[in-house]
Tab-separated table of C-alpha atoms and ligand atoms in Angstrom:
chain	number	residue	atom	x	y	z
A	1	MET	CA	103.866	151.672	181.875
A	2	THR	CA	104.971	149.902	185.068
A	3	LEU	CA	104.419	146.210	185.560
A	4	ASP	CA	101.876	146.990	188.286
A	5	ARG	CA	100.006	149.406	186.066
A	6	ARG	CA	100.031	146.841	183.268
A	7	ARG	CA	98.779	144.204	185.646
A	8	PHE	CA	95.889	146.478	186.555
A	9	VAL	CA	95.051	147.197	182.913
A	10	LEU	CA	95.369	143.528	182.052
A	11	GLY	CA	93.193	142.643	185.027
A	12	SER	CA	90.501	144.988	183.741
A	13	LEU	CA	90.760	143.470	180.309
A	14	ALA	CA	90.454	140.028	181.846
A	15	ALA	CA	87.337	141.054	183.638
A	16	GLY	CA	85.939	142.375	180.360
A	17	ALA	CA	87.078	139.548	178.201
A	18	ALA	CA	98.670	109.816	153.564
A	19	ALA	CA	101.152	107.778	153.618
A	20	ALA	CA	103.148	110.363	151.638
A	21	CYS	CA	100.728	113.254	151.218
A	22	GLY	CA	97.307	111.829	150.506
A	23	SER	CA	94.519	112.370	153.004
A	24	ARG	CA	91.659	110.061	153.721
A	25	ARG	CA	88.603	110.078	155.877
A	26	ALA	CA	85.830	107.650	156.600
A	27	PRO	CA	83.489	107.626	153.552
A	28	PRO	CA	80.444	109.960	153.724
A	29	PRO	CA	76.988	108.454	154.206
A	30	ALA	CA	75.390	107.186	150.962
A	31	ALA	CA	74.009	109.990	148.777
A	32	ARG	CA	70.245	110.423	148.914
A	33	SER	CA	67.905	112.212	146.537
A	34	GLY	CA	66.064	115.344	147.645
A	35	PRO	CA	66.889	117.556	150.615
A	36	ALA	CA	67.878	115.752	153.774
A	37	PRO	CA	65.564	116.322	156.739
A	38	ALA	CA	67.071	118.717	159.278
A	39	GLN	CA	68.495	116.704	162.143
A	40	PRO	CA	70.449	117.726	165.199
A	41	ALA	CA	74.135	116.899	164.832
A	42	ALA	CA	74.811	113.482	166.340
A	43	PRO	CA	77.158	113.551	169.340
A	44	PRO	CA	80.626	112.259	168.458
A	45	ALA	CA	81.361	108.620	169.189
A	46	ARG	CA	83.321	108.587	172.433
A	47	GLN	CA	86.987	108.051	171.873
A	48	THR	CA	89.786	107.043	174.183
A	49	ILE	CA	92.753	109.298	173.492
A	50	LEU	CA	96.315	108.962	174.767
A	51	VAL	CA	98.296	112.226	174.725
A	52	LEU	CA	102.084	111.917	174.786
A	53	GLY	CA	102.805	115.141	176.664
A	54	GLY	CA	99.756	117.296	177.328
A	55	THR	CA	100.835	119.796	179.969
A	56	GLY	CA	102.765	122.480	178.018
A	57	PHE	CA	101.085	124.875	175.585
A	58	LEU	CA	99.335	122.929	172.829
A	59	GLY	CA	98.758	119.778	174.862
A	60	PRO	CA	96.296	121.394	177.299
A	61	HIS	CA	94.254	122.776	174.383
A	62	VAL	CA	93.980	119.258	172.975
A	63	VAL	CA	93.016	117.822	176.366
A	64	GLU	CA	90.414	120.515	177.007
A	65	ALA	CA	88.882	120.113	173.541
A	66	ALA	CA	88.770	116.324	173.926
A	67	LEU	CA	87.142	116.479	177.368
A	68	ALA	CA	84.622	119.042	176.113
A	69	ARG	CA	83.600	116.564	173.389
A	70	GLY	CA	83.072	113.805	175.952
A	71	HIS	CA	86.181	111.774	175.151
A	72	THR	CA	88.319	109.948	177.701
A	73	VAL	CA	91.893	111.196	177.906
A	74	THR	CA	95.066	109.627	179.301
A	75	LEU	CA	98.263	111.661	179.645
A	76	PHE	CA	101.739	110.173	179.418
A	77	ASN	CA	104.665	112.348	180.521
A	78	ARG	CA	107.460	112.592	183.103
A	79	GLY	CA	105.302	114.469	185.614
A	80	LYS	CA	107.655	117.471	185.537
A	81	THR	CA	105.726	120.111	183.605
A	82	ARG	CA	102.701	121.506	185.456
A	83	PRO	CA	101.767	118.164	187.083
A	84	HIS	CA	98.823	119.884	188.827
A	85	LEU	CA	96.940	120.230	185.523
A	86	PHE	CA	93.923	118.026	184.848
A	87	PRO	CA	93.529	116.392	188.283
A	88	ASN	CA	90.625	114.282	186.987
A	89	VAL	CA	92.436	112.894	183.968
A	90	GLU	CA	94.347	109.608	184.096
A	91	LYS	CA	98.116	110.203	184.160
A	92	LEU	CA	100.761	107.660	183.294
A	93	GLN	CA	104.313	108.438	184.203
A	94	GLY	CA	107.416	107.501	182.233
A	95	ASP	CA	109.873	108.922	179.746
A	96	ARG	CA	109.507	108.827	175.979
A	97	ASP	CA	113.173	107.993	175.745
A	98	GLY	CA	112.986	104.364	176.784
A	99	LYS	CA	110.728	104.281	179.851
A	100	LEU	CA	107.450	103.328	178.187
A	101	ASP	CA	106.339	100.496	180.475
A	102	ALA	CA	103.255	102.397	181.642
A	103	LEU	CA	101.885	102.182	178.073
A	104	LYS	CA	102.217	98.411	177.790
A	105	GLY	CA	99.088	96.256	177.782
A	106	ARG	CA	96.765	99.225	177.257
A	107	THR	CA	94.626	100.165	174.250
A	108	TRP	CA	93.301	103.522	173.005
A	109	ASP	CA	91.447	104.648	169.909
A	110	ALA	CA	94.116	107.222	169.106
A	111	VAL	CA	97.379	108.646	170.332
A	112	VAL	CA	98.097	112.358	169.961
A	113	ASP	CA	101.837	112.999	170.081
A	114	THR	CA	102.583	116.624	170.962
A	115	SER	CA	106.124	115.974	172.165
A	116	ALA	CA	107.977	114.274	169.285
A	117	TYR	CA	111.333	115.849	168.406
A	118	VAL	CA	113.716	112.947	167.785
A	119	PRO	CA	112.873	110.181	165.257
A	120	ARG	CA	114.531	107.408	167.288
A	121	ILE	CA	112.217	108.296	170.171
A	122	THR	CA	109.111	108.623	167.987
A	123	LYS	CA	109.884	105.167	166.602
A	124	LEU	CA	109.871	103.733	170.149
A	125	SER	CA	106.376	104.990	170.952
A	126	ALA	CA	104.906	104.399	167.483
A	127	GLU	CA	106.137	100.800	167.314
A	128	LEU	CA	105.023	100.056	170.856
A	129	LEU	CA	101.573	101.561	170.259
A	130	ALA	CA	101.003	100.205	166.725
A	131	PRO	CA	99.052	97.120	167.912
A	132	SER	CA	97.126	99.025	170.587
A	133	VAL	CA	95.854	102.224	168.864
A	134	LYS	CA	93.963	102.753	165.614
A	135	GLN	CA	95.512	106.087	164.734
A	136	TYR	CA	98.696	108.087	165.469
A	137	VAL	CA	98.256	111.872	165.341
A	138	ASN	CA	101.745	113.354	165.224
A	139	ILE	CA	102.141	117.090	165.771
A	140	SER	CA	104.806	118.185	163.362
A	141	THR	CA	105.599	121.702	162.051
A	142	ILE	CA	105.930	123.737	158.854
A	143	SER	CA	109.628	123.932	159.774
A	144	VAL	CA	109.914	120.520	158.077
A	145	TYR	CA	110.136	122.315	154.717
A	146	ALA	CA	113.574	122.861	153.196
A	147	LYS	CA	112.728	126.304	151.763
A	148	ARG	CA	110.356	129.236	152.104
A	149	ASP	CA	110.847	130.663	148.625
A	150	THR	CA	107.667	129.515	146.866
A	151	PRO	CA	104.353	131.345	147.399
A	152	GLY	CA	101.419	129.015	147.964
A	153	ALA	CA	103.580	125.917	148.653
A	154	ASP	CA	101.592	122.881	149.747
A	155	GLU	CA	102.359	119.629	151.563
A	156	THR	CA	104.320	118.247	148.604
A	157	ALA	CA	107.130	120.833	148.977
A	158	PRO	CA	110.619	119.338	149.570
A	159	LEU	CA	111.574	118.573	153.165
A	160	ALA	CA	114.652	119.608	155.116
A	161	THR	CA	117.320	116.939	155.465
A	162	LEU	CA	119.868	116.201	158.185
A	163	PRO	CA	123.494	116.947	157.293
A	164	ASP	CA	124.527	114.201	159.729
A	165	PRO	CA	122.021	111.310	159.862
A	166	ALA	CA	123.088	110.481	163.435
A	167	SER	CA	122.381	113.976	164.762
A	168	GLU	CA	119.746	114.431	167.438
A	169	ASP	CA	120.534	118.135	167.886
A	170	VAL	CA	117.001	119.515	168.032
A	171	LYS	CA	118.133	123.131	168.340
A	172	ALA	CA	120.233	122.979	165.187
A	173	HIS	CA	118.018	120.671	163.091
A	174	TYR	CA	114.501	121.050	164.467
A	175	GLY	CA	112.749	120.915	161.073
A	176	ALA	CA	114.726	118.043	159.591
A	177	LEU	CA	114.299	115.983	162.778
A	178	LYS	CA	110.547	116.680	162.862
A	179	ALA	CA	110.335	115.509	159.220
A	180	LEU	CA	112.039	112.267	160.261
A	181	CYS	CA	109.650	111.920	163.225
A	182	GLU	CA	106.773	112.031	160.716
A	183	GLN	CA	108.438	109.254	158.722
A	184	ALA	CA	109.123	107.174	161.845
A	185	ALA	CA	105.440	107.308	162.809
A	186	GLU	CA	104.319	106.447	159.279
A	187	ALA	CA	106.805	103.533	159.056
A	188	ALA	CA	105.480	102.046	162.304
A	189	MET	CA	101.787	102.497	161.432
A	190	PRO	CA	101.485	102.766	157.627
A	191	GLY	CA	98.272	104.472	156.503
A	192	ARG	CA	97.170	105.173	160.105
A	193	VAL	CA	99.078	108.398	160.777
A	194	ALA	CA	97.985	112.038	160.635
A	195	ASN	CA	101.055	114.265	160.398
A	196	LEU	CA	99.839	117.769	161.230
A	197	ARG	CA	102.199	120.661	160.444
A	198	PRO	CA	101.253	123.805	162.381
A	199	GLY	CA	102.714	127.217	161.708
A	200	LEU	CA	103.206	129.670	164.568
A	201	ILE	CA	100.845	128.619	167.367
A	202	ILE	CA	99.477	131.653	169.193
A	203	GLY	CA	97.004	132.747	171.850
A	204	PRO	CA	96.457	132.147	175.562
A	205	GLY	CA	99.052	129.812	177.056
A	206	ASP	CA	101.831	130.623	174.568
A	207	PRO	CA	105.066	130.622	176.577
A	208	THR	CA	107.173	132.123	173.759
A	209	GLY	CA	105.817	135.652	173.663
A	210	ARG	CA	106.078	135.771	169.878
A	211	PHE	CA	102.517	136.778	169.020
A	212	THR	CA	101.972	138.100	172.545
A	213	HIS	CA	104.665	140.723	171.926
A	214	TRP	CA	102.257	142.648	169.727
A	215	PRO	CA	99.137	143.088	171.900
A	216	TRP	CA	101.421	143.622	174.922
A	217	ARG	CA	103.378	146.341	173.087
A	218	MET	CA	100.151	148.005	171.892
A	219	LEU	CA	98.915	148.084	175.474
A	220	GLU	CA	101.857	150.272	176.399
A	221	GLY	CA	100.727	152.795	173.761
A	222	GLY	CA	102.795	155.471	172.032
A	223	GLU	CA	104.451	155.058	168.678
A	224	VAL	CA	105.017	151.436	167.700
A	225	LEU	CA	107.568	150.322	165.118
A	226	CYS	CA	105.737	148.094	162.640
A	227	PRO	CA	107.504	146.090	159.946
A	228	GLY	CA	107.302	146.761	156.199
A	229	ASP	CA	104.419	148.538	154.485
A	230	GLY	CA	101.686	146.613	156.300
A	231	GLY	CA	100.974	144.463	153.267
A	232	THR	CA	103.220	141.490	154.124
A	233	PRO	CA	101.139	138.329	154.498
A	234	THR	CA	101.467	136.290	157.666
A	235	GLN	CA	100.062	133.009	158.999
A	236	TYR	CA	99.458	131.452	162.428
A	237	VAL	CA	96.980	129.259	164.263
A	238	ASP	CA	95.304	129.888	167.615
A	239	GLY	CA	96.219	126.961	169.911
A	240	ARG	CA	92.547	126.509	170.781
A	241	ASP	CA	91.529	126.184	167.116
A	242	LEU	CA	94.367	123.729	166.567
A	243	GLY	CA	93.430	121.717	169.678
A	244	ALA	CA	89.802	121.483	168.553
A	245	TRP	CA	90.862	120.394	165.083
A	246	ILE	CA	93.231	117.727	166.412
A	247	VAL	CA	90.264	116.234	168.261
A	248	LYS	CA	88.203	116.375	165.054
A	249	VAL	CA	91.030	114.578	163.222
A	250	VAL	CA	90.681	111.806	165.825
A	251	GLU	CA	86.886	111.739	165.614
A	252	ASP	CA	86.976	111.527	161.807
A	253	ASN	CA	89.931	109.108	161.774
A	254	THR	CA	91.656	111.456	159.338
A	255	VAL	CA	95.098	110.425	158.119
A	256	GLY	CA	97.667	112.042	155.829
A	257	VAL	CA	99.789	115.188	155.908
A	258	PHE	CA	98.360	118.657	156.553
A	259	ASN	CA	99.682	122.205	156.870
A	260	ALA	CA	97.874	123.517	159.946
A	261	LEU	CA	97.913	127.299	159.794
A	262	GLY	CA	95.624	130.076	158.775
A	263	PRO	CA	93.488	131.963	158.483
A	264	GLU	CA	91.574	130.569	155.511
A	265	ARG	CA	92.065	133.837	153.593
A	266	LYS	CA	95.222	135.872	153.162
A	267	ILE	CA	95.829	138.260	156.034
A	268	ALA	CA	98.418	141.038	156.085
A	269	MET	CA	100.460	142.371	159.004
A	270	ARG	CA	98.443	145.612	159.048
A	271	GLU	CA	95.204	143.793	159.876
A	272	VAL	CA	96.905	141.680	162.532
A	273	LEU	CA	98.610	144.621	164.256
A	274	GLU	CA	95.530	146.842	164.030
A	275	ALA	CA	93.555	144.047	165.715
A	276	CYS	CA	96.211	143.843	168.451
A	277	ASN	CA	95.942	147.605	168.932
A	278	ALA	CA	92.133	147.441	169.050
A	279	ALA	CA	92.285	144.615	171.608
A	280	ALA	CA	94.525	146.805	173.786
A	281	GLY	CA	92.241	149.853	173.547
A	282	ASN	CA	93.737	151.643	170.509
A	283	LYS	CA	96.387	153.421	172.542
A	284	ALA	CA	99.195	153.025	170.018
A	285	THR	CA	100.136	154.801	166.805
A	286	LEU	CA	101.442	152.366	164.206
A	287	THR	CA	104.433	153.563	162.179
A	288	TRP	CA	105.322	151.299	159.249
A	289	VAL	CA	109.005	151.213	158.426
A	290	ASP	CA	110.217	149.679	155.211
A	291	ALA	CA	112.155	146.426	155.139
A	292	ALA	CA	115.387	147.825	153.660
A	293	PHE	CA	115.557	150.501	156.363
A	294	LEU	CA	115.018	147.866	159.059
A	295	GLU	CA	117.818	145.768	157.625
A	296	GLN	CA	120.142	148.793	157.448
A	297	HIS	CA	119.458	149.408	161.136
A	298	GLU	CA	119.999	145.743	161.999
A	299	VAL	CA	116.491	145.066	163.193
A	300	ALA	CA	115.961	141.315	162.988
A	301	ALA	CA	112.866	139.968	161.280
A	302	TRP	CA	110.828	137.441	163.303
A	303	SER	CA	112.818	137.648	166.551
A	304	GLU	CA	112.702	141.445	167.044
A	305	LEU	CA	109.579	141.964	164.950
A	306	PRO	CA	107.635	138.742	165.471
A	307	MET	CA	105.378	137.153	162.835
A	308	TRP	CA	107.140	139.033	160.040
A	309	PHE	CA	109.752	138.408	157.380
A	310	ASP	CA	110.368	140.557	154.327
A	311	ALA	CA	108.541	138.239	151.922
A	312	THR	CA	111.046	138.442	149.078
A	313	GLY	CA	113.861	136.271	147.692
A	314	GLU	CA	114.457	133.212	149.867
A	315	MET	CA	111.423	134.167	151.949
A	316	ALA	CA	109.095	134.897	148.986
A	317	GLY	CA	106.712	132.165	150.138
A	318	PHE	CA	106.373	133.534	153.681
A	319	GLY	CA	102.790	133.848	154.900
A	320	THR	CA	101.229	132.160	151.873
A	321	MET	CA	101.521	128.446	152.542
A	322	SER	CA	98.554	126.410	151.319
A	323	ASN	CA	96.180	125.251	154.041
A	324	ALA	CA	93.486	123.990	151.643
A	325	ARG	CA	93.878	120.395	152.737
A	326	ALA	CA	93.457	121.165	156.455
A	327	VAL	CA	90.527	123.523	155.837
A	328	ALA	CA	88.804	120.771	153.824
A	329	ALA	CA	89.414	118.451	156.801
A	330	GLY	CA	87.698	120.881	159.176
A	331	LEU	CA	90.381	123.235	160.535
A	332	GLY	CA	88.683	126.519	161.432
A	333	PHE	CA	90.002	129.884	162.588
A	334	ARG	CA	88.652	132.437	165.052
A	335	PRO	CA	89.167	136.161	164.279
A	336	ILE	CA	92.600	137.537	165.199
A	337	LEU	CA	90.886	140.194	167.353
A	338	ASP	CA	89.525	137.427	169.596
A	339	THR	CA	92.967	135.846	169.906
A	340	ALA	CA	94.531	139.224	170.776
A	341	ARG	CA	91.844	140.031	173.392
A	342	ASP	CA	92.005	136.589	174.966
A	343	THR	CA	95.806	136.688	175.067
A	344	LEU	CA	95.715	139.973	176.987
A	345	ALA	CA	93.032	138.571	179.275
A	346	TRP	CA	95.179	135.498	179.980
A	347	LEU	CA	98.390	137.377	180.838
A	348	PRO	CA	97.433	138.392	184.401
A	349	SER	CA	97.193	134.706	185.327
A	350	VAL	CA	100.804	134.104	184.270
A	351	HIS	CA	103.451	133.989	187.000
A	352	GLU	CA	105.324	137.292	187.193
A	353	ASP	CA	108.726	135.830	186.201
A	354	LYS	CA	107.227	134.114	183.180
A	355	ARG	CA	105.297	137.239	182.252
A	356	ARG	CA	108.505	139.281	182.375
A	357	GLN	CA	110.133	136.754	180.039
A	358	ILE	CA	107.168	136.831	177.645
A	359	SER	CA	107.071	140.621	177.650
A	360	SER	CA	110.762	140.910	176.845
A	361	THR	CA	110.273	139.112	173.516
A	362	GLY	CA	110.791	141.348	170.499
A	363	ILE	CA	112.665	144.591	169.998
A	364	SER	CA	113.673	146.551	173.116
A	365	ARG	CA	111.926	149.871	173.735
A	366	GLU	CA	115.277	151.663	173.494
A	367	LYS	CA	116.115	150.225	170.103
A	368	GLU	CA	112.577	150.805	168.854
A	369	ALA	CA	112.769	154.493	169.820
A	370	LYS	CA	116.200	154.870	168.161
A	371	VAL	CA	115.054	153.295	164.889
A	372	LEU	CA	111.847	155.350	164.845
A	373	ALA	CA	113.858	158.542	165.370
A	374	ALA	CA	116.202	157.604	162.516
A	375	TRP	CA	113.222	156.792	160.286
A	376	LYS	CA	111.780	160.256	160.850
A	377	ALA	CA	115.131	161.971	160.351
A	378	ARG	CA	115.858	160.231	157.028
A	379	GLY	CA	116.359	162.543	154.088
B	401	LIG	N1	104.786	126.632	169.446
B	401	LIG	C1	104.713	126.722	168.128
B	401	LIG	O1	104.557	127.825	167.560
B	401	LIG	C2	104.773	125.464	167.296
B	401	LIG	C3	104.707	125.585	165.910
B	401	LIG	C4	104.699	124.423	165.136
B	401	LIG	C5	104.740	123.182	165.737
B	401	LIG	N2	104.827	123.089	167.086
B	401	LIG	C6	104.844	121.739	167.683
B	401	LIG	O2	103.733	121.672	168.573
B	401	LIG	C7	104.021	120.785	169.658
B	401	LIG	C8	103.625	121.548	170.866
B	401	LIG	O3	104.402	121.311	171.983
B	401	LIG	P1	103.953	121.662	173.473
B	401	LIG	O4	105.221	121.777	174.224
B	401	LIG	O5	103.004	122.788	173.501
B	401	LIG	O6	103.227	120.274	173.864
B	401	LIG	P2	102.641	119.837	175.265
B	401	LIG	O7	102.224	118.413	175.117
B	401	LIG	O8	101.653	120.792	175.767
B	401	LIG	O9	103.906	119.941	176.261
B	401	LIG	C9	105.028	119.094	176.156
B	401	LIG	C10	104.779	117.829	177.009
B	401	LIG	O10	105.748	116.842	176.763
B	401	LIG	C11	106.097	116.231	177.996
B	401	LIG	N3	107.448	115.681	177.819
B	401	LIG	C12	108.578	116.354	177.521
B	401	LIG	N4	109.609	115.505	177.444
B	401	LIG	C13	109.125	114.259	177.710
B	401	LIG	C14	109.694	112.972	177.790
B	401	LIG	N5	110.999	112.762	177.579
B	401	LIG	N6	108.890	111.913	178.070
B	401	LIG	C15	107.568	112.106	178.286
B	401	LIG	N7	106.964	113.315	178.227
B	401	LIG	C16	107.736	114.382	177.949
B	401	LIG	C17	106.013	117.363	179.011
B	401	LIG	O11	105.758	116.916	180.313
B	401	LIG	P3	106.971	116.535	181.328
B	401	LIG	O12	107.966	117.653	181.239
B	401	LIG	O13	106.279	116.450	182.640
B	401	LIG	O14	107.517	115.249	180.846
B	401	LIG	C18	104.761	118.085	178.499
B	401	LIG	O15	103.597	117.497	179.026
B	401	LIG	C19	105.474	120.366	169.482
B	401	LIG	O16	105.498	119.095	168.864
B	401	LIG	C20	106.072	121.406	168.533
B	401	LIG	O17	107.100	120.891	167.703
B	401	LIG	C21	104.847	124.200	167.889
């Protein structure tokens, strides 16, 4: 399908479319006897929220959710990434790495840090803000964990460590550095930090193309190479669900450490990819190719076939991480079909260059066709 044809189809779709690990919340109201009278939910107390970042992928979902709940938001960033966003929101300009003057002398109820990658830099903002905010909500990642080999692992699983304590190489040591960012925030504001660890964040606005690869590929139709036997579990979180939950974490003054990924039940690749196909109009035929064959043909898990690893051996825990703590603290999940539909509906609004980049994520069509042909020709 040509880019123009895709744009047309997409356009039509658019038109149709705790200290360590404990967690605490404010105590519930005193227990009463007998059924409580039905009452409309009270509006949330208005909060003032500072977002460090706010104009990339997750940040805007946090800002939108906060504004929708009536909160007052301030953004702090360098003014480089999409500065046109949120014209009616207060913007403070500076640089996390040492130029924090714009934050001095101000107070907020909470800070949401979506742009922490280096512990030295997290320490700067957390120490500066400790006297002027009640709560620090630090967006971390499940990449903080040292291993993926244990099904059902929870927040107590061992963390990745830096081979060289002085390293700030985020590309090489993303997970270990994010783990240290969590600790830097907690050290500056003991007992007042929520360290939220999302898995793959997906849905409208995702610049990486990882989830988007699938509905986009289904839209093209034909035979689609799908990984494994369809039964591999996977996990993710729609950026909008995560943004809404981050705001709830602020409203509830929740602190502690939480894996932020879902859904609440186990979901396998087959259900995810069938939903992507349904969202794109069921044009594709899904051919499931077993993991050993994919390895033999040098098809890379995750990068060429996004959202999937062969969940065995070192990756035996893939797609099964515990999210019980976050679900108990109010993290909710929309159906994957909605995420797939909304992602396709969002794509036409993406600049053509960016859309080309997003659509080139995953296995090339040529390689896909070659591997499918070999799969059929196997003895
Ligand atoms: N994507 C995933 O699947 C995934 C999974 C797990 C966890 N996470 C985590 O989720 C978070 C999401 O990141 P996001 O990029 O979507 O957040 P975002 O807040 O939407 O975008 C990043 C923001 O940081 C600002 N920024 C960058 N460098 C800065 C600096 N030196 N000083 C001040 N501001 C700076 C950028 O604005 P300027 O450029 O204008 O400064 C931009 O507003 C990250 O912490 C990531 O580790 C992501």
